[in-house]
CSV table of C-alpha atoms and ligand atoms in Angstrom, one decimal:
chain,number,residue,atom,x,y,z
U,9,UNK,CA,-6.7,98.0,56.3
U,10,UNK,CA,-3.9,95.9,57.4
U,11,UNK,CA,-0.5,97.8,57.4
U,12,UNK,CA,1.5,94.9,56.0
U,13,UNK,CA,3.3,95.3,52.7
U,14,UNK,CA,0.9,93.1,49.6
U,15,UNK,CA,3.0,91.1,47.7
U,16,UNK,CA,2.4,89.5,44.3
U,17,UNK,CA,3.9,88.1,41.2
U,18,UNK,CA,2.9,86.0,38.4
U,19,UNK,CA,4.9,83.1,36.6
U,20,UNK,CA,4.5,81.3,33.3
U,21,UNK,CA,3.5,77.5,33.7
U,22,UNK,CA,5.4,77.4,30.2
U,23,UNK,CA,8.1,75.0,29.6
U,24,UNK,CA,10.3,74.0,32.3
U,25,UNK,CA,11.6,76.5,34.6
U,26,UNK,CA,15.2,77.5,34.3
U,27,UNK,CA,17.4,78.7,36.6
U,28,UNK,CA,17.2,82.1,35.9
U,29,UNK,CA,13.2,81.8,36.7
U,30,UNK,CA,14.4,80.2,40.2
U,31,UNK,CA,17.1,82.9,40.8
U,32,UNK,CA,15.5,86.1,39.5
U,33,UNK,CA,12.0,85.3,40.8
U,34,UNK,CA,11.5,82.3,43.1
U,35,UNK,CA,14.0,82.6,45.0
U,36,UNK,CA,12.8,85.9,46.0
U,37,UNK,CA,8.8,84.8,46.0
U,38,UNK,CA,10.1,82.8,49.1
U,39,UNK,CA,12.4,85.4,51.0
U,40,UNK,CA,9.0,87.5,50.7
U,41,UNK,CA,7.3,85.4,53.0
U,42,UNK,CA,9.5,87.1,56.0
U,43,UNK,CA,7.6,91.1,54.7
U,44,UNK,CA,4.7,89.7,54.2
U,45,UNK,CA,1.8,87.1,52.4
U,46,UNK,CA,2.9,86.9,49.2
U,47,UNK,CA,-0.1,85.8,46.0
U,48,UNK,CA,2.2,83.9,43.5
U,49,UNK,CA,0.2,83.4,40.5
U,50,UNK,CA,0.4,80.9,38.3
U,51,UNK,CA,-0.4,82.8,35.0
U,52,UNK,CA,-1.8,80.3,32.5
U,53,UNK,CA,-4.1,82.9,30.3
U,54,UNK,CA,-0.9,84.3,29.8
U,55,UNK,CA,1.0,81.4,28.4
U,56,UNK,CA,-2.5,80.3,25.6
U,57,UNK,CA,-1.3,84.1,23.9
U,58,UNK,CA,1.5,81.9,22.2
U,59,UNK,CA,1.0,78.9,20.3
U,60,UNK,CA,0.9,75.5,23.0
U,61,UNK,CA,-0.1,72.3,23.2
U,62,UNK,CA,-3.0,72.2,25.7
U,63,UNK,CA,-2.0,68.7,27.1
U,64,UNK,CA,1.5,70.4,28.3
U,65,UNK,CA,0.2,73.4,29.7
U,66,UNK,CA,-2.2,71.6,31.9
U,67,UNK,CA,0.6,69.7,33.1
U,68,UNK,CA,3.1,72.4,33.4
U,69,UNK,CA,0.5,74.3,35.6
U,70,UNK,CA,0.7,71.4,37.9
U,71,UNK,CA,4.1,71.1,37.5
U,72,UNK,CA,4.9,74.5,38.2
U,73,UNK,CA,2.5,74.8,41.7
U,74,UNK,CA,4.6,71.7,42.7
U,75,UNK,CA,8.1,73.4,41.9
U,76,UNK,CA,7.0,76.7,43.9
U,77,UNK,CA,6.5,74.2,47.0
U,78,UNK,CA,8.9,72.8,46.7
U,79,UNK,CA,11.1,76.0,46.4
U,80,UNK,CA,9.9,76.8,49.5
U,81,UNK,CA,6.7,78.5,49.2
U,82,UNK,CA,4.6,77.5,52.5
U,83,UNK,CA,0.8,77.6,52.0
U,84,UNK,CA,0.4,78.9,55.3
U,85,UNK,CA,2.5,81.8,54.8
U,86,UNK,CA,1.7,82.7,51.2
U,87,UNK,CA,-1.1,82.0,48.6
U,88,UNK,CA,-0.3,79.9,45.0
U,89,UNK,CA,-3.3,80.2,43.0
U,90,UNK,CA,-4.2,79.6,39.2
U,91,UNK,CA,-4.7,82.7,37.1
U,92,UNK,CA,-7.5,80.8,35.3
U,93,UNK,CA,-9.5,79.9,39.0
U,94,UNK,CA,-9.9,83.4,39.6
U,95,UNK,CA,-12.6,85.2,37.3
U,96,UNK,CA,-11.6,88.7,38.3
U,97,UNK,CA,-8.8,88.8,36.7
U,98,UNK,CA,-9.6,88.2,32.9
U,99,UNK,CA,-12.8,90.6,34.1
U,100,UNK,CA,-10.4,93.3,35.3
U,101,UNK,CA,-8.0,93.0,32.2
U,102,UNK,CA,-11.1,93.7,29.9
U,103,UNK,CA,-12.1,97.2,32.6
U,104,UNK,CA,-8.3,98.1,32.2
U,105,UNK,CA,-8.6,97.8,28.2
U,106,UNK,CA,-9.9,101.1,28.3
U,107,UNK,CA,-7.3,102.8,30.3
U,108,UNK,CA,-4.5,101.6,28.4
U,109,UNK,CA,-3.8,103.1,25.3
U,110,UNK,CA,-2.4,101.4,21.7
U,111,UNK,CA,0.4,103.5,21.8
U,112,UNK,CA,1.7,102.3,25.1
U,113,UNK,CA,1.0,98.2,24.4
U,114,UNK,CA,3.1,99.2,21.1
U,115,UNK,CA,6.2,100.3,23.2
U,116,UNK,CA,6.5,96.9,24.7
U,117,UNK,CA,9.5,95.1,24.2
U,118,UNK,CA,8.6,91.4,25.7
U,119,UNK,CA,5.8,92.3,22.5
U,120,UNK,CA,8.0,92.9,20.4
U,121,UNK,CA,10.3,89.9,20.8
U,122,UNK,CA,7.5,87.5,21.4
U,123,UNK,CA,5.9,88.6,18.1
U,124,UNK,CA,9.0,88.4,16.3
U,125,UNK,CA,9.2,84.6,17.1
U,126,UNK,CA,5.7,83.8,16.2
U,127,UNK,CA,4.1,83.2,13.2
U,128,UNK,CA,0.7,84.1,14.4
U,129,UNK,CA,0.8,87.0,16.1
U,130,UNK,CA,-2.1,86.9,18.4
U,131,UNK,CA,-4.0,89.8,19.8
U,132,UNK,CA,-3.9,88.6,23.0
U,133,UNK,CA,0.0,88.9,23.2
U,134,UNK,CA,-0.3,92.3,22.1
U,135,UNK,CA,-2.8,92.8,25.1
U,136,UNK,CA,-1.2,90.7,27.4
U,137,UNK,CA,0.1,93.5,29.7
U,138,UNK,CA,-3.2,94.6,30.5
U,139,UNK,CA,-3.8,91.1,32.1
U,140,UNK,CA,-0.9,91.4,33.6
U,141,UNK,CA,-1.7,95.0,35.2
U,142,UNK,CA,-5.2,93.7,36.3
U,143,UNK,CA,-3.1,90.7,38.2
U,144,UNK,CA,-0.9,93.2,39.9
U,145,UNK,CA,-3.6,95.7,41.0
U,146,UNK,CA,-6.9,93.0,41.8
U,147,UNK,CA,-4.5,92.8,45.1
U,148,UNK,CA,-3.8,96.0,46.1
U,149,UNK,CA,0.1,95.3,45.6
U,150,UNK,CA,3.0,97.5,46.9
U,151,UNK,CA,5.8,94.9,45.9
U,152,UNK,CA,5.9,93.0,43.2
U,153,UNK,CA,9.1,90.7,43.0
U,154,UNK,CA,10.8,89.9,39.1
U,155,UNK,CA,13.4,89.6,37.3
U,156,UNK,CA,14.7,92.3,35.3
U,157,UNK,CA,12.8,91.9,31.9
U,158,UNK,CA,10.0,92.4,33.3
U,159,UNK,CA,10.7,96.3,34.7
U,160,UNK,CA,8.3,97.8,31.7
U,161,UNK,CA,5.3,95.6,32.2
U,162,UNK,CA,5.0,96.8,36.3
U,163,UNK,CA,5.7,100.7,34.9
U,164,UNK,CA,2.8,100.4,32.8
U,165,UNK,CA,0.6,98.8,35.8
U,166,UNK,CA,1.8,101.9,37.5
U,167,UNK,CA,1.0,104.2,35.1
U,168,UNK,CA,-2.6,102.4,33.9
U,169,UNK,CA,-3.5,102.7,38.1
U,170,UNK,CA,-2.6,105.9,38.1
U,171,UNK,CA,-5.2,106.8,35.0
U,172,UNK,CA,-7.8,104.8,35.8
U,173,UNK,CA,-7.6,106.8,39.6
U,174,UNK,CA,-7.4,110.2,38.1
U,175,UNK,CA,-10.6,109.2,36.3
U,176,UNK,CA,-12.7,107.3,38.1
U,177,UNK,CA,-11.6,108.2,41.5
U,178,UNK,CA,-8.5,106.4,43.9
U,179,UNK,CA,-9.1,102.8,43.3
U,180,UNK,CA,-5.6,101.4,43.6
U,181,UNK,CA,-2.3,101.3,45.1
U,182,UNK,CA,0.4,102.1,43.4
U,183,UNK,CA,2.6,99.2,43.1
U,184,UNK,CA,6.4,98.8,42.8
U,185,UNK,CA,9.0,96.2,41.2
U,186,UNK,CA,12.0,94.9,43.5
U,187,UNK,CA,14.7,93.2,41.8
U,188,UNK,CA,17.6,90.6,43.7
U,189,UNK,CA,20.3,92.6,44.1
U,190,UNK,CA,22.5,89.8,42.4
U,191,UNK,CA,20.5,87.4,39.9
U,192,UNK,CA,18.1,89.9,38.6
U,193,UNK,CA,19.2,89.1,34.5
U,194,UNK,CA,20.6,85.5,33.9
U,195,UNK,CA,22.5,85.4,30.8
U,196,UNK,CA,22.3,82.3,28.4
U,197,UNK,CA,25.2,80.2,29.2
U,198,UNK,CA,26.1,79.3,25.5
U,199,UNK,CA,25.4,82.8,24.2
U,200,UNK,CA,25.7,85.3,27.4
U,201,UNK,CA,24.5,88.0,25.6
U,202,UNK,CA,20.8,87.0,26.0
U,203,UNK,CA,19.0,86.1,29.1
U,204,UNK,CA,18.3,82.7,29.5
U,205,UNK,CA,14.8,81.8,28.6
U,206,UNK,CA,13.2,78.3,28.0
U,207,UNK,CA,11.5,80.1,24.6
U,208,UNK,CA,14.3,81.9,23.2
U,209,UNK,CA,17.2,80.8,24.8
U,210,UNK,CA,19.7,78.0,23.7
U,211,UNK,CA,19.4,74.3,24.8
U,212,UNK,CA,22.7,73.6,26.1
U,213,UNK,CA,22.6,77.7,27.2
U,214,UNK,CA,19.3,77.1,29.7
U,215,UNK,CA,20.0,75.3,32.4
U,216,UNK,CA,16.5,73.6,34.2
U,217,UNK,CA,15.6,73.7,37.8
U,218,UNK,CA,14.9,70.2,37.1
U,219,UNK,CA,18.0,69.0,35.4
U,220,UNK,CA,19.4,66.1,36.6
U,221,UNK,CA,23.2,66.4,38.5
U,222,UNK,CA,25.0,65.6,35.4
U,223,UNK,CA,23.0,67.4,33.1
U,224,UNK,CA,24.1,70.1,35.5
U,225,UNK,CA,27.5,69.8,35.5
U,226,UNK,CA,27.9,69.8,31.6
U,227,UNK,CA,26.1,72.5,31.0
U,228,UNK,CA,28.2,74.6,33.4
U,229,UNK,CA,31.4,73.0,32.2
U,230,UNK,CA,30.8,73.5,28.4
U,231,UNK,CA,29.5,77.6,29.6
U,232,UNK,CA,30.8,79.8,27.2
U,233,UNK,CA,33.8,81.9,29.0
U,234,UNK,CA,35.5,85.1,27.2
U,235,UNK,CA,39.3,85.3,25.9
U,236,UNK,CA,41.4,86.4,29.1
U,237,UNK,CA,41.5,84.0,32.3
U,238,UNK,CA,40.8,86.6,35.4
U,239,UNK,CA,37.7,85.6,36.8
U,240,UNK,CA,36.1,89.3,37.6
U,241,UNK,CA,33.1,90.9,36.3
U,242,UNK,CA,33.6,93.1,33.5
U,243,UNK,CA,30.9,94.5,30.7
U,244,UNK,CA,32.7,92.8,27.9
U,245,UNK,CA,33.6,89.9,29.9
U,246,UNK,CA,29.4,88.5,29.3
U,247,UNK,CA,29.7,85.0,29.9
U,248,UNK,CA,32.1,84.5,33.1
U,249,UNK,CA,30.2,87.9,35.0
U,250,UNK,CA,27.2,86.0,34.6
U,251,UNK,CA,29.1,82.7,35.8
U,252,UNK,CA,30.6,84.9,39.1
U,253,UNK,CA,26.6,86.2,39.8
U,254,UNK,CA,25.2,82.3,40.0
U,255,UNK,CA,28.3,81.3,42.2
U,256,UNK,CA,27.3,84.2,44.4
U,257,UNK,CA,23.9,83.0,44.9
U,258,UNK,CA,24.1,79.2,44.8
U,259,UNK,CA,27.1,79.6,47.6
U,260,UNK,CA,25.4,82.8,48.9
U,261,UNK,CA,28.3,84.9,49.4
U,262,UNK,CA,29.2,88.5,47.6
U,263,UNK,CA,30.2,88.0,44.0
U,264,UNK,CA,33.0,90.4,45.7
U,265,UNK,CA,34.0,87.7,47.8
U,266,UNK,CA,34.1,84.8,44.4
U,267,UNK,CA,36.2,86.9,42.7
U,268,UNK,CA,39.3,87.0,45.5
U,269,UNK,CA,38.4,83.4,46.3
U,270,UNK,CA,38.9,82.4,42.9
U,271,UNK,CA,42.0,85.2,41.8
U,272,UNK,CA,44.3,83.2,40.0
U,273,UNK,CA,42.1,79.9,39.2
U,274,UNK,CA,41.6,79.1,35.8
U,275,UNK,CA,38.2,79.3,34.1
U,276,UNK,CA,38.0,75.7,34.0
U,277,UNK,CA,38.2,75.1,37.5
U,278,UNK,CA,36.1,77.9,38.5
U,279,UNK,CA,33.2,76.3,35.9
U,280,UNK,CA,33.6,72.8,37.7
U,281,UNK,CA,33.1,74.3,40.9
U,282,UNK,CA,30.0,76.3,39.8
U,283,UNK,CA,28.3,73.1,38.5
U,284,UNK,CA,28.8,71.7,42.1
U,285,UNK,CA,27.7,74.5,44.0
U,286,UNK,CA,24.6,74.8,41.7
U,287,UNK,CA,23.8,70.7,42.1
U,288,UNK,CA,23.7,71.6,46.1
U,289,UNK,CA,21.5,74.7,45.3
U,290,UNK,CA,19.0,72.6,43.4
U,291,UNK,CA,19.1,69.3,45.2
U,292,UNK,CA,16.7,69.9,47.8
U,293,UNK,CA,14.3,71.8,45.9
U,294,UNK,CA,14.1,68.5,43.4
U,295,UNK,CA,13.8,66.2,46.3
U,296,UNK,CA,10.3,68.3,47.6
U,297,UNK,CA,9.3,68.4,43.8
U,298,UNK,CA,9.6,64.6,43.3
U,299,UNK,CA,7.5,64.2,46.9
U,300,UNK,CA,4.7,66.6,45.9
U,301,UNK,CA,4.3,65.1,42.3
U,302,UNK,CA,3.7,61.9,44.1
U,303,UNK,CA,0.6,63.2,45.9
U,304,UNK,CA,-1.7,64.6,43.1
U,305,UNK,CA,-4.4,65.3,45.3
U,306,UNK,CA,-2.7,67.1,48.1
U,307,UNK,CA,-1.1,69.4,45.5
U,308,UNK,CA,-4.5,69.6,43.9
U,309,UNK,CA,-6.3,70.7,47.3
U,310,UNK,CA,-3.4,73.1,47.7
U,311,UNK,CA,-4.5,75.0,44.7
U,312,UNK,CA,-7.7,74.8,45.2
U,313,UNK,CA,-6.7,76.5,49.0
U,314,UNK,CA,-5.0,79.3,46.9
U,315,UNK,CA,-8.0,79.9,44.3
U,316,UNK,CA,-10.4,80.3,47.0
U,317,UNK,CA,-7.8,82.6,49.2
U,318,UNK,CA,-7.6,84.5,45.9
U,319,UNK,CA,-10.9,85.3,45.0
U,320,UNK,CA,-12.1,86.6,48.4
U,321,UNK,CA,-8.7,89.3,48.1
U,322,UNK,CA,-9.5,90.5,45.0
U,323,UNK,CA,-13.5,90.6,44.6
U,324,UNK,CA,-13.6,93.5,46.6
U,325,UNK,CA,-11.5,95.3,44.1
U,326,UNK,CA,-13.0,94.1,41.1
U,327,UNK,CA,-16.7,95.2,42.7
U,328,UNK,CA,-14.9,98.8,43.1
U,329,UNK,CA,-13.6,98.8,39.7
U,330,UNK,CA,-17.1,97.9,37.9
U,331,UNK,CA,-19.2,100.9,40.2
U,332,UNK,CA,-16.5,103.4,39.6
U,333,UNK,CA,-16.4,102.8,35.9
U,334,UNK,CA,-20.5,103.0,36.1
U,335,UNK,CA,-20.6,99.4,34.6
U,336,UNK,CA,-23.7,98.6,37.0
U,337,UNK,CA,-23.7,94.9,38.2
U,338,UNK,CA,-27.0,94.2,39.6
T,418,LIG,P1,10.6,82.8,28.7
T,418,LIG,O1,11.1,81.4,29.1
T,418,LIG,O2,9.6,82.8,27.6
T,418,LIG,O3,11.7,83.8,28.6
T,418,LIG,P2,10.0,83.8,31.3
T,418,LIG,O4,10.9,82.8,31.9
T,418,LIG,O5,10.4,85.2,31.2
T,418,LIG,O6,9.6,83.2,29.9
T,418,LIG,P3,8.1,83.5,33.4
T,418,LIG,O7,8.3,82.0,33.7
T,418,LIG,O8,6.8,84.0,33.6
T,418,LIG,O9,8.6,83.8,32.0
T,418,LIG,O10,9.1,84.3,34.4
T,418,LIG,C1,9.0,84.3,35.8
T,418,LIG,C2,9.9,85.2,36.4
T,418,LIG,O11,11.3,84.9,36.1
T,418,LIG,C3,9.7,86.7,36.0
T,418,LIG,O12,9.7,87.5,37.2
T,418,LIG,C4,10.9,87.0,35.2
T,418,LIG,O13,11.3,88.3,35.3
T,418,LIG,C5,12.0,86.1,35.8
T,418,LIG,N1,13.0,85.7,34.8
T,418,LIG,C6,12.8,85.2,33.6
T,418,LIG,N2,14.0,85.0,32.9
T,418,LIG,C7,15.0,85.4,33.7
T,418,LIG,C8,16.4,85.5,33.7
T,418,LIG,N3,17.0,85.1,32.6
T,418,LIG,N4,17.1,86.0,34.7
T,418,LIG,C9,16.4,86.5,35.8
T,418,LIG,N5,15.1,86.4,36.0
T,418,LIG,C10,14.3,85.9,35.0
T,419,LIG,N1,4.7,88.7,32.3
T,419,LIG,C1,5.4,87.9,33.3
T,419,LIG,C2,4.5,87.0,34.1
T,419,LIG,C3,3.5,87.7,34.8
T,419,LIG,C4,3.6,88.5,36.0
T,419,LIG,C5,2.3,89.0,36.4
T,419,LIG,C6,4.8,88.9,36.7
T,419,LIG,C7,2.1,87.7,34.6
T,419,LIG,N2,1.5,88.4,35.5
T,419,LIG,C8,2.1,89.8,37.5
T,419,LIG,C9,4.5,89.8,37.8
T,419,LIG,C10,3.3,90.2,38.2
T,419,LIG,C11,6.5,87.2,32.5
T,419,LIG,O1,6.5,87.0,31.4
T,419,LIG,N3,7.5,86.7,33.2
């Protein structure tokens, strides 16, 4: 077996992605490429657990493979692939069913707020992170790059792997969540004290890797800010902290380093500068998204690439998972 770190992580073709999608996760998808060959899965059986229209989900699957592109994500360096191409892995939730108990899925939080906002609370958002385990594990994964609200979900992959190999026998690796150092929770910029999120999140508050420049610029300028006027991170300071972290990435520099550069600056300054250094950040990456969406059928061949890379890296898994468990395919 090859000694080179497994990557892999999943992403919602919900809604449009924000920038705390593109900070938290993509971002990191892409500096992944340089430890390894990461499988970036486009998780649509995921996203039918809510209520959707089937029209946009089609498109935001297509729209979501485009914006990994152009984020960076080269398909000779790393695999895109649709959740729904790949048969093992609603096979491999169903096996992991029965090494995951109630009482775990209960514990969930991402359950509990999802069901809170739904008025049909489905099933398969209460099983939802036993699809999400069989992703992880189909690929014998050692990294698995998120943002921080998704910590829980890869514990319980680790602790479901480590069941089902105490009972049936060493099946899977034992994966493990890395985090950015800065960017791992981005706050809503109207209310910081939630993390910005396309289904729970504020409109003004959610800024959109798509957005055009002005949009931008508002949203940052109207950000919610705290009483005071230092600009340093502080746990009751919410809203400019989590201004100070998307300086510190968009301009790539310590959040240490924005904090002396902007000692003495007022807020209002400080927010107008953020808006600009986020337009830069996201400029490029909307250029290459405009260019792939013009080419349907390239995009399309590249997921079809990804699908077929897939399956071959996770049948062999799947095929050990079925003989362990004595579920005897012929
Ligand atoms: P929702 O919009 O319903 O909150 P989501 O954005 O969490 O959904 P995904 O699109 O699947 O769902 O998330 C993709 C990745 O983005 C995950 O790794 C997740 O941890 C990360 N992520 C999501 N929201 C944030 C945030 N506010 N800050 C940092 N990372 C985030
Ligand atoms: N549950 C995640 C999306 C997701 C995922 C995965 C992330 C599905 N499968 C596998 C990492 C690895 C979310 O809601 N953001």
């Amino acid at each position: 077996m090859s000694t080179t770190i497994r990557i892999f992580s999943g992403i919602q073709p919900t809604g449009v992605k924000h920038l705390g999608n593109y900070i938290g996760a993509i971002r990191q998808y892409v500096a992944s490429q340089d430890d390894g060959h990461p499988f970036i899965c486009i998780v649509d059986l995921h996203s039918i657990t809510v209520a959707h229209d089937p029209a946009e989900l089609r498109e935001s699957t297509l729209s979501v493979a485009a914006l990994l592109f152009a984020a960076g994500l080269d398909p000779e360096r790393s695999t895109v692939f649709v959740q729904s191409h790949v048969s093992a892995h609603p096979e491999a939730a169903w096996l992991l069913g029965s090494v995951t108990s109630f009482g775990e899925l209960r514990r969930m939080t991402q359950f509990k707020e999802k069901a809170d906002q739904q008025e049909f609370v489905s099933a398969g958002l209460f099983t939802y992170p036993v699809l999400q385990a069989a992703d992880i594990l189909l690929y014998q994964t050692d990294v698995v790059p998120i943002g921080e609200d998704q910590r829980q979900h890869v514990e319980l992959t680790r602790d479901v792997a480590e069941r089902f190999n105490a009972r049936y026998g060493e099946t899977f690796r034992l994966p493990r969540a890395v985090f950015p150092e800065v960017g791992a929770r981005i706050m809503d910029l109207q209310e910081p004290e939630r993390k910005m999120s396309t289904t729970g999140g504020t409109a003004q508050g959610t800024l959109l890797v798509l957005d055009p420049p002005e949009a931008i610029r508002k949203k940052l300028r109207s950000a919610v800010t705290d009483s005071g006027r230092d600009i340093v991170r502080s746990p009751d300071k919410a809203g400019i902290t989590n201004l100070i972290e998307i300086m510190s990435v968009a301009t790539d520099k310590e959040p240490e380093a924005i904090e002396s550069r902007y000692d003495g600056e007022g807020y209002g300054t400080f927010k107008q500068e953020v808006g600009e250094a986020v337009v830069s950040l996201l400029e490029p990456v909307q250029r290459r998204y405009e260019e792939l969406r013009s080419d349907e059928a390239e995009l399309r061949r590249l997921i079809a690439l990804g699908a077929e890379n897939a399956r071959a890296a996770s049948a062999p898994t799947l095929e050990a998972m079925y003989e362990r468990m004595g579920v005897a395919k012929p």
